[in-house]
C-alpha positions as CSV (number, residue, x, y, z in Angstrom):
1,M,-65.4,-89.2,-32.3
2,T,-61.9,-88.4,-31.0
3,I,-60.7,-87.2,-34.5
4,E,-63.9,-85.0,-34.8
5,L,-63.2,-83.5,-31.3
6,R,-59.6,-82.8,-32.2
7,R,-60.7,-81.1,-35.5
8,W,-63.2,-78.9,-33.6
9,F,-60.5,-78.1,-31.0
10,L,-58.1,-77.2,-33.7
11,L,-60.6,-74.9,-35.5
12,I,-61.5,-73.2,-32.2
13,T,-57.9,-72.7,-31.3
14,V,-57.1,-71.2,-34.8
15,G,-60.2,-69.0,-34.4
16,V,-59.1,-67.7,-31.0
17,L,-55.5,-67.0,-32.2
18,L,-56.8,-65.2,-35.3
19,T,-59.2,-63.2,-33.2
20,S,-56.4,-62.2,-30.8
21,V,-54.1,-61.1,-33.6
22,L,-56.9,-59.1,-35.2
23,T,-57.8,-57.5,-31.9
24,G,-54.2,-56.6,-31.4
25,E,-54.0,-54.9,-34.7
26,S,-57.3,-53.0,-34.1
27,L,-55.9,-51.8,-30.7
28,S,-53.0,-50.1,-32.5
29,S,-55.4,-48.3,-34.8
30,E,-57.5,-46.9,-31.9
31,R,-57.5,-43.2,-31.5
32,P,-56.3,-41.3,-28.4
33,R,-59.0,-40.5,-26.0
34,S,-59.1,-37.2,-24.0
35,D,-61.4,-36.3,-21.1
36,T,-61.4,-32.7,-19.9
37,L,-61.5,-32.9,-16.1
38,L,-61.4,-29.2,-15.4
39,R,-61.6,-25.9,-17.4
40,E,-61.6,-22.8,-15.2
41,S,-60.6,-19.2,-15.5
42,L,-57.7,-18.0,-13.3
43,I,-58.3,-15.2,-10.8
44,G,-56.5,-12.1,-11.8
45,L,-55.7,-13.3,-15.3
46,V,-58.7,-12.3,-17.4
47,D,-57.4,-13.8,-20.6
48,K,-56.1,-17.2,-19.2
49,E,-57.7,-20.4,-18.2
50,V,-56.4,-23.7,-16.8
51,I,-57.4,-26.9,-18.6
52,V,-56.8,-30.3,-16.9
53,S,-57.3,-33.4,-19.1
54,E,-56.6,-37.1,-18.8
55,V,-55.4,-38.5,-22.2
56,D,-55.1,-42.2,-23.1
57,I,-52.9,-42.9,-26.1
58,P,-53.1,-46.5,-27.5
59,P,-50.1,-48.7,-28.1
60,N,-47.9,-48.0,-31.2
61,T,-49.5,-44.6,-31.9
62,Q,-47.9,-41.4,-33.1
63,L,-49.8,-38.2,-32.4
64,H,-50.2,-35.5,-35.1
65,W,-47.6,-32.7,-34.8
66,H,-49.3,-29.8,-33.0
67,S,-48.8,-26.8,-30.7
68,H,-50.9,-25.1,-28.0
69,P,-51.7,-21.4,-27.3
70,G,-50.3,-21.8,-23.8
71,D,-47.9,-23.9,-21.7
72,E,-48.5,-27.6,-21.3
73,I,-47.3,-29.8,-18.4
74,F,-47.9,-33.5,-18.5
75,Y,-47.5,-36.3,-15.9
76,V,-47.2,-39.9,-17.1
77,L,-49.8,-42.0,-15.2
78,S,-49.1,-45.3,-16.9
79,G,-47.1,-46.6,-19.9
80,S,-44.5,-44.5,-21.6
81,I,-44.3,-41.9,-24.3
82,V,-41.5,-40.4,-26.4
83,L,-41.9,-36.6,-26.5
84,M,-40.7,-35.2,-29.8
85,Q,-40.2,-31.4,-30.2
86,R,-39.1,-29.8,-33.5
87,G,-35.4,-29.0,-33.4
88,Q,-34.8,-30.9,-30.1
89,S,-33.8,-34.4,-29.1
90,D,-36.5,-36.8,-28.3
91,I,-37.3,-37.4,-24.6
92,Q,-38.4,-40.7,-23.2
93,S,-41.1,-40.2,-20.6
94,E,-41.9,-43.0,-18.1
95,V,-44.5,-43.5,-15.3
96,G,-44.2,-40.7,-12.7
97,E,-42.2,-38.3,-14.8
98,V,-43.3,-34.7,-15.6
99,R,-42.5,-32.8,-18.7
100,K,-43.2,-29.1,-19.7
101,I,-43.8,-28.0,-23.3
102,S,-43.7,-24.2,-23.8
103,R,-46.3,-22.2,-25.6
104,G,-46.2,-22.5,-29.4
105,I,-43.6,-25.3,-29.5
106,V,-44.6,-27.8,-32.2
107,H,-44.5,-31.3,-30.8
108,S,-45.7,-34.9,-31.0
109,G,-45.7,-38.0,-29.0
110,K,-45.1,-41.7,-29.8
111,T,-46.1,-44.7,-27.7
112,A,-44.7,-48.2,-27.8
113,E,-46.4,-51.5,-27.0
114,D,-47.7,-50.3,-23.6
115,G,-49.4,-47.1,-24.8
116,A,-49.7,-44.2,-22.3
117,S,-52.1,-42.5,-20.0
118,L,-51.2,-38.8,-19.2
119,L,-52.6,-36.2,-16.9
120,I,-52.2,-32.9,-18.8
121,F,-52.3,-29.3,-17.3
122,R,-52.4,-26.3,-19.6
123,V,-52.4,-22.6,-18.9
124,H,-54.3,-21.6,-22.0
125,D,-55.4,-18.4,-23.8
126,V,-59.2,-18.0,-23.4
127,G,-61.0,-18.3,-26.7
128,Q,-58.2,-20.1,-28.6
129,P,-58.4,-23.7,-29.8
130,E,-56.9,-26.3,-27.4
131,R,-54.4,-27.5,-30.1
132,I,-53.2,-26.2,-33.5
133,L,-52.4,-29.0,-35.9
134,E,-49.1,-28.6,-37.9
135,S,-47.6,-30.6,-40.7
136,Q,-44.9,-33.1,-39.9
137,P,-41.3,-31.8,-40.5
């Protein structure tokens, strides 16, 4: 009976370990999630709107290279992200830090093991897509 219990315990332990490894791998393949919190026109600026979003980026994720038809400002709520902009040095961004990306600048972001949650503010051209995907350099 003791040998049988040990065998079951060993099988369950191996199963739990495999499940946690597989779950960890699936977390890194998750896609970023974006929730638009506010989208409003700006008084006195007929062709501009403000967009406020919360974006969650899973661990070990690199975003597609893209730009925006407006300025973007992000605040790191949790985790960390490396801001990559074409032709510029990478910028590590930690909890509580704010970064600005100017209109039309092609950029990407890369997270490490902790992923990142960002609060993003954009002053955006009305009628334009929120992001324009670019090819990687």
